[in-house]
Coordinates of C-alpha atoms in Angstrom, one line a residue:
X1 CA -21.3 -22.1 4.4
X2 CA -18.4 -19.8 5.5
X3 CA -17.4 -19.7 9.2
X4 CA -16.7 -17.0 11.2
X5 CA -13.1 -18.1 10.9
X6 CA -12.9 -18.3 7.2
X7 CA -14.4 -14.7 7.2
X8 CA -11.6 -13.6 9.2
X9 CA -8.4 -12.3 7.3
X10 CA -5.3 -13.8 8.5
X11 CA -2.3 -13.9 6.0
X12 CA -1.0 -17.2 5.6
X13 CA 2.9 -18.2 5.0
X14 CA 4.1 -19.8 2.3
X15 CA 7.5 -19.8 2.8
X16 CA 10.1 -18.6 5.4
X17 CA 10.5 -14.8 5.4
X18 CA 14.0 -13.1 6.1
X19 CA 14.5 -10.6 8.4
X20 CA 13.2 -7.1 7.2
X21 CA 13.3 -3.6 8.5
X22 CA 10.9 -2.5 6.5
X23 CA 7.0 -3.5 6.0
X24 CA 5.5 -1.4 3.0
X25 CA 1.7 -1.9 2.1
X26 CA 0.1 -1.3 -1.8
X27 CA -3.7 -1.1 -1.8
X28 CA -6.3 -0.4 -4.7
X29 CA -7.5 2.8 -4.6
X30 CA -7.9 5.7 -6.7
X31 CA -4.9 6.5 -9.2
X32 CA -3.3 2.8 -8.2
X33 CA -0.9 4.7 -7.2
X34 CA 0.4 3.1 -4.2
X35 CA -0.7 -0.3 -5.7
X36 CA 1.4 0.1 -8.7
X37 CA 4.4 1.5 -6.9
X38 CA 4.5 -1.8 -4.7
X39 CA 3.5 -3.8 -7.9
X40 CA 7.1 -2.5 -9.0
X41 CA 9.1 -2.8 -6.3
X42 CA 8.1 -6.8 -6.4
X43 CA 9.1 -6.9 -9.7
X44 CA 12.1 -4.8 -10.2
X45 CA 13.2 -6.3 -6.5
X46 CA 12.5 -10.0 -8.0
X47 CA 11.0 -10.1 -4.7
X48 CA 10.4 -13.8 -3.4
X49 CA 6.6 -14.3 -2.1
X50 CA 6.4 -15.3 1.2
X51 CA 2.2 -15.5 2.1
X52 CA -1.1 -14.0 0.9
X53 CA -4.0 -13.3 3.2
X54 CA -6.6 -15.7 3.9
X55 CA -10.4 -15.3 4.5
X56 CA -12.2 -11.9 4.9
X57 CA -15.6 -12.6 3.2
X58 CA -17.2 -10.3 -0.1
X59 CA -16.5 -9.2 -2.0
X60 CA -13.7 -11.4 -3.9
X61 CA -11.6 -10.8 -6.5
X62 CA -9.3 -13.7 -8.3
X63 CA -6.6 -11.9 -10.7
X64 CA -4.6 -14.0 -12.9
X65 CA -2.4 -13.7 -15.9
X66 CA -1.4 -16.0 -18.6
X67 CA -3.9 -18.0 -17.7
X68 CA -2.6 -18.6 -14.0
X69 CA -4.6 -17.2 -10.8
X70 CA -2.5 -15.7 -7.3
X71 CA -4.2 -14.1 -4.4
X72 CA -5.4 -10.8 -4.7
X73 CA -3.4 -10.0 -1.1
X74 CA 0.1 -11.4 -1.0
X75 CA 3.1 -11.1 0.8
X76 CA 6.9 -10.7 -0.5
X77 CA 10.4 -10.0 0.9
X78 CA 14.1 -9.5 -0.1
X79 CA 16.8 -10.0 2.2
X80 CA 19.5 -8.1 0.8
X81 CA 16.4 -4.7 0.9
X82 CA 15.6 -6.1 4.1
X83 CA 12.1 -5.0 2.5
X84 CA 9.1 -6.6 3.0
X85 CA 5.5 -6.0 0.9
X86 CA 1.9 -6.3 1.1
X87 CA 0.2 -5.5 -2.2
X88 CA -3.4 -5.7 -1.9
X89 CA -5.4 -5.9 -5.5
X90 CA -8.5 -6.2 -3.8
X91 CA -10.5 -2.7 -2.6
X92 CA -10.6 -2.9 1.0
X93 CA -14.4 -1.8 1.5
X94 CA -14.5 0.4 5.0
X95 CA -16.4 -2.2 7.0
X96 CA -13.5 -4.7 6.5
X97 CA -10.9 -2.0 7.6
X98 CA -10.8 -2.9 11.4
X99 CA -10.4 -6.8 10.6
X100 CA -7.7 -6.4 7.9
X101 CA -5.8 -4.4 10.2
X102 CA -5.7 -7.0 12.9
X103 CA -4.1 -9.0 10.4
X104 CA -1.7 -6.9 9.1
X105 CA -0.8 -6.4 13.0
X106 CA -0.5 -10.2 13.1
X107 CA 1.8 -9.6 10.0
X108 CA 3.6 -7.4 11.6
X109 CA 4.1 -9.1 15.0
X110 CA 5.7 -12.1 13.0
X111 CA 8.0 -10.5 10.6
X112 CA 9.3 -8.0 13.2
X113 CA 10.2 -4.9 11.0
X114 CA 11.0 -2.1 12.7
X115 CA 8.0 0.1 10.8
X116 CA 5.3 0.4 8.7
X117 CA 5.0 2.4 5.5
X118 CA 2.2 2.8 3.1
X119 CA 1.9 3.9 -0.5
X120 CA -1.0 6.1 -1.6
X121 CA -2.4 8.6 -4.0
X122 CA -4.8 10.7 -3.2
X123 CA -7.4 12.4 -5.4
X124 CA -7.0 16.5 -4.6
X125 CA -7.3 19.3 -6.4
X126 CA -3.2 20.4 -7.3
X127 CA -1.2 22.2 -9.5
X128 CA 2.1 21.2 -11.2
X129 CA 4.1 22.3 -8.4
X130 CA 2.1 19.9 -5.9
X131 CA 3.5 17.0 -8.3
X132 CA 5.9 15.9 -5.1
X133 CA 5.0 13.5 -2.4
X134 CA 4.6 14.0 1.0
X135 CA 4.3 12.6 4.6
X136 CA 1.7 12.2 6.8
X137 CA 3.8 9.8 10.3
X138 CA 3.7 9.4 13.6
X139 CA 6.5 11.4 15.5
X140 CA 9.0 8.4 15.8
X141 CA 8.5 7.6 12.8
X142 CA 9.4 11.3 11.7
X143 CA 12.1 11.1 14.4
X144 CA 13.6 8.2 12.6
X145 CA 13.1 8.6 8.8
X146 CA 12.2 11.9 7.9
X147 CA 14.1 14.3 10.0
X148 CA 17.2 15.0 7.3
X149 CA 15.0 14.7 4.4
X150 CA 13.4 17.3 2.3
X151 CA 9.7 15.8 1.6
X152 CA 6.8 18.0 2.8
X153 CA 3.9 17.0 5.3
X154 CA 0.6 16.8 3.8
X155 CA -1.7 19.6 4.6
X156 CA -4.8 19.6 7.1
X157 CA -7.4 16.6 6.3
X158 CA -8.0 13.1 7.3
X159 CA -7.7 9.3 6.0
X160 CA -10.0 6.9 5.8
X161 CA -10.6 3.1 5.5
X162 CA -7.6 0.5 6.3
X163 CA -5.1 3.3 6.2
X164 CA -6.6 5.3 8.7
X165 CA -7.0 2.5 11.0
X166 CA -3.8 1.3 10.4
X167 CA -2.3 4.8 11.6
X168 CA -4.3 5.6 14.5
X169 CA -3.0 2.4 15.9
X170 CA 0.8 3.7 15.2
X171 CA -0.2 6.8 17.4
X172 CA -1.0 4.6 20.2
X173 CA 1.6 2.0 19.7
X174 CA 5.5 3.5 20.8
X175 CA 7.1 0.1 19.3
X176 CA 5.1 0.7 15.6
X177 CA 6.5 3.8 13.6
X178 CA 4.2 4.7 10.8
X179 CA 4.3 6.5 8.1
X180 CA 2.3 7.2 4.9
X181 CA 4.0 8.9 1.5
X182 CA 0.8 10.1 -0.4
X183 CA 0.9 12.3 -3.3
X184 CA -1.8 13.7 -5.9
X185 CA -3.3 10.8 -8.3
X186 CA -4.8 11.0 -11.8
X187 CA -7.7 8.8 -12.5
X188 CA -5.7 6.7 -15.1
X189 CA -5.3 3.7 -14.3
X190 CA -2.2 3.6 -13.2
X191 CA -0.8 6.8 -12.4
X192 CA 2.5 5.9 -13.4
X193 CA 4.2 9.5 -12.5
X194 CA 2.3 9.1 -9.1
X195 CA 4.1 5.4 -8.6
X196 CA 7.4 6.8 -9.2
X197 CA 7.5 9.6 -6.7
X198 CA 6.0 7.2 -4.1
X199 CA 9.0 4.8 -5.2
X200 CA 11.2 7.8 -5.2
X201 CA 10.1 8.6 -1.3
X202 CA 10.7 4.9 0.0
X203 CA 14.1 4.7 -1.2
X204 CA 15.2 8.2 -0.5
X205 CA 13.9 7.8 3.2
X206 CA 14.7 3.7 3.7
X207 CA 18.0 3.6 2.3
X208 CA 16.5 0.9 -0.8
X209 CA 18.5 1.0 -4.1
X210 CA 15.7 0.7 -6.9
X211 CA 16.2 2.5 -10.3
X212 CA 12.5 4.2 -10.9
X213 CA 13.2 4.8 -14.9
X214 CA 12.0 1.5 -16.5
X215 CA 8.9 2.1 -14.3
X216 CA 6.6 4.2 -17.4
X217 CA 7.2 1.1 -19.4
X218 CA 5.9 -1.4 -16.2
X219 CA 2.9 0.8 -15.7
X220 CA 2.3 0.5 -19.6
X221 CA 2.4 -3.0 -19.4
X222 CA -0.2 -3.8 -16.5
X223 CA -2.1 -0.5 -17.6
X224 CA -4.6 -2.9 -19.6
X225 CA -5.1 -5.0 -16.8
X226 CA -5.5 -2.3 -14.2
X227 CA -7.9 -0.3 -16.3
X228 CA -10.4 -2.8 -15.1
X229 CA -9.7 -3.0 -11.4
X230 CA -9.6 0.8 -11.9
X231 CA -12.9 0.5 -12.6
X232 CA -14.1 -2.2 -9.7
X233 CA -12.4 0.4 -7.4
X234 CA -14.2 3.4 -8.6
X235 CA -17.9 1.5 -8.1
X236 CA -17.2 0.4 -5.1
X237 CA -15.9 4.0 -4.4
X238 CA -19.2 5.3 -5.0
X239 CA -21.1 2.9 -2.7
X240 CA -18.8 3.1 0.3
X241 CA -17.8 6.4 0.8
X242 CA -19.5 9.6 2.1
X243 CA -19.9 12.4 -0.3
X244 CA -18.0 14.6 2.1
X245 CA -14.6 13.2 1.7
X246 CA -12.1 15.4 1.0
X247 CA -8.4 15.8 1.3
X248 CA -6.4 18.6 2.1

């Protein structure tokens, strides 16, 4: 029978992490946007993986390839980046957002990056021209990263689930800048165009040197395997969130 501290998430290291400046998180959600962008970083980094996350109850997910399971949450870094990433292919249902936060704050606390940045698409109603990402960051982390660059703030709306949790605590935290680049997702699975501007953002704002152009040919490549998490995502969608969701 699971305890209450197997239930609890808590990421777990495998190895000893350098020092980073910069903590980026991927999760599933719609467009795997964000999850495909960090998916690419790992790999076109070679990023070395340094812990996955531990516990959290249902629902579970075990991906694999070739034949060989990893953690659905897991943790890499690169030194020479000073980059760290969380890429999460589990959905992160609503009721497990508070306790997955605490252990991303646990992350955080011991690799001591000096902010936060998450990777999302968002499903909203856009034209061509809205085919850009933007920002939506607490003022230091504005301050700090986003004051000489040219990428719009999102418009009026709200967030939801881990994200939003995760930036309410960055308002009331002076020593946590965070910041989210979102921009409009497709329902494929993945939203390869959506990746690359998320990519795009990151290393425009973070100083990282990553060459987005092989990245049509990486989403190609996991699309297959995506296409069914896609799926997960989007029934689990439909059962945990209110009608009413909306952004703007």
């Amino acid at each position: 029978m699971a305890t209450d501290e197997t239930r609890t998430p808590r990421f777990e290291a495998t190895a000893e992490p350098p020092e980073i400046e910069t903590l980026v998180l991927g999760f599933s959600e719609y467009g795997l946007a964000g999850l495909t962008a960090v998916d690419y970083l790992i790999d076109q980094l070679s990023m070395t993986q340094v812990g996955h996350l531990e516990g959290g109850g249902p629902p579970l997910i075990t991906p694999f390839e070739n034949g060989v399971p990893r953690h659905h949450t897991r943790v890499y870094a690169h030194a020479d980046a000073s980059l760290g990433v969380v890429i999460s292919e589990r959905f992160v249902p609503v009721q497990t957002a508070e306790p997955f936060a605490d252990a991303v704050d646990a992350l955080y606390a011991d690799l001591s990056p000096t902010n936060l940045t998450i990777l999302s698409g968002v499903p909203v109603a856009h034209g061509p021209e809205d085919h850009v990402p933007f920002y939506i960051a607490t003022e230091d982390y504005r301050d700090r990263y986003l004051a000489d660059t040219d990428i719009r703030s999102m418009g009026t709306g709200f967030l939801d689930g881990v994200t939003a949790e995760l930036v309410a605590r960055g308002i009331e935290d002076d020593e946590r800048p965070v910041g989210v680049f979102t921009t409009p997702a497709h329902p494929q699975a993945p939203d390869a165009a959506a990746a690359i501007r998320l990519v795009d953002a990151l290393a425009r704002t973070h100083g990282i040197e990553v060459d987005t152009e092989p990245l049509e040919a990486f989403a190609a490549n996991v699309e297959a395997q995506y296409r069914a998490l896609a799926e997960r995502i989007e029934a689990a969608e439909a059962e945990e969130t209110p009608d009413d969701r909306m952004y703007m």
